[in-house]
Amino acid sequence: MSKVELSPTICVDHDKEKYHIEIELPGIRKSGINIEFGERSFCIRAEKSDIAYNACYTLAHPIKKNAVEAKFESGLLIITAPLKEALGGTKITVK
């Protein structure tokens, strides 16, 4: 029996300091999840005997990939990825 390949449902949001990413992985166990982060991207592969979720995403802003945290509860993977530099501008004085 071959695996069914699916793209997971994902929600990506960010504020000035971090990305907040939620990925739905119904029926998957924590031990079946693999995530790899680059500076501006991440790939996820999650599988069980008959289903595999596989996807790569590009982020608009670079992150501190060594500070990424993830937790998995009831089929929902929640990832927090701090931005490399806080978003926002620097106020200047006009002379």
C-alpha positions as semicolon CSV with decimal commas, in nm:
position;residue;x (nm);y (nm);z (nm)
1;M;0,000;0,000;0,000
2;S;0,147;0,337;-0,100
3;K;0,133;0,651;0,112
4;V;-0,100;0,936;0,032
5;E;0,108;1,257;-0,003
6;L;-0,066;1,567;0,134
7;S;0,022;1,932;0,194
8;P;-0,053;2,031;0,554
9;T;-0,283;2,318;0,646
10;I;-0,062;2,599;0,772
11;C;-0,112;2,942;0,930
12;V;0,185;3,182;0,943
13;D;0,172;3,510;1,133
14;H;0,441;3,741;1,267
15;D;0,487;4,046;1,481
16;K;0,793;4,270;1,520
17;E;0,989;4,001;1,705
18;K;0,887;3,652;1,588
19;Y;0,696;3,424;1,355
20;H;0,410;3,219;1,495
21;I;0,342;2,914;1,278
22;E;0,065;2,657;1,323
23;I;0,055;2,340;1,114
24;E;-0,229;2,087;1,128
25;L;-0,103;1,727;1,122
26;P;-0,400;1,505;1,209
27;G;-0,319;1,144;1,287
28;I;0,056;1,204;1,315
29;R;0,266;1,124;1,621
30;K;0,539;1,357;1,745
31;S;0,803;1,094;1,661
32;G;0,695;1,108;1,293
33;I;0,769;1,480;1,248
34;N;1,087;1,619;1,092
35;I;1,142;1,994;1,051
36;E;1,444;2,173;0,906
37;F;1,488;2,550;0,924
38;G;1,709;2,770;0,712
39;E;1,751;3,142;0,762
40;R;1,445;3,225;0,548
41;S;1,275;2,892;0,493
42;F;1,163;2,568;0,650
43;C;1,061;2,223;0,534
44;I;0,840;1,978;0,715
45;R;0,793;1,607;0,662
46;A;0,548;1,422;0,883
47;E;0,433;1,068;0,824
48;K;0,266;0,758;0,951
49;S;0,203;0,426;0,780
50;D;-0,042;0,547;0,514
51;I;-0,013;0,930;0,507
52;A;0,277;1,170;0,451
53;Y;0,266;1,548;0,482
54;N;0,548;1,717;0,296
55;A;0,600;2,089;0,229
56;C;0,859;2,367;0,216
57;Y;0,788;2,733;0,285
58;T;0,976;3,059;0,235
59;L;0,962;3,327;0,503
60;A;0,972;3,699;0,422
61;H;1,218;3,783;0,700
62;P;1,529;3,601;0,825
63;I;1,503;3,413;1,154
64;K;1,737;3,301;1,430
65;K;1,725;2,937;1,327
66;N;1,905;2,817;1,641
67;A;1,633;2,973;1,862
68;V;1,329;2,812;1,697
69;E;1,094;2,627;1,936
70;A;0,822;2,377;1,850
71;K;0,555;2,190;2,043
72;F;0,303;1,933;1,926
73;E;-0,037;1,873;2,087
74;S;-0,348;1,698;1,958
75;G;-0,244;1,708;1,591
76;L;-0,135;2,074;1,596
77;L;0,232;2,170;1,558
78;I;0,305;2,517;1,698
79;I;0,636;2,680;1,606
80;T;0,783;3,004;1,737
81;A;1,072;3,144;1,532
82;P;1,240;3,467;1,652
83;L;1,330;3,716;1,382
84;K;1,699;3,785;1,328
85;E;1,633;4,156;1,366
86;A;1,320;4,316;1,506
87;L;1,099;4,468;1,239
88;G;1,038;4,838;1,238
89;G;1,221;5,143;1,131
90;T;1,458;5,379;1,297
91;K;1,320;5,726;1,357
92;I;1,540;6,005;1,228
93;T;1,537;6,379;1,277
94;V;1,488;6,591;0,969
95;K;1,718;6,895;0,963
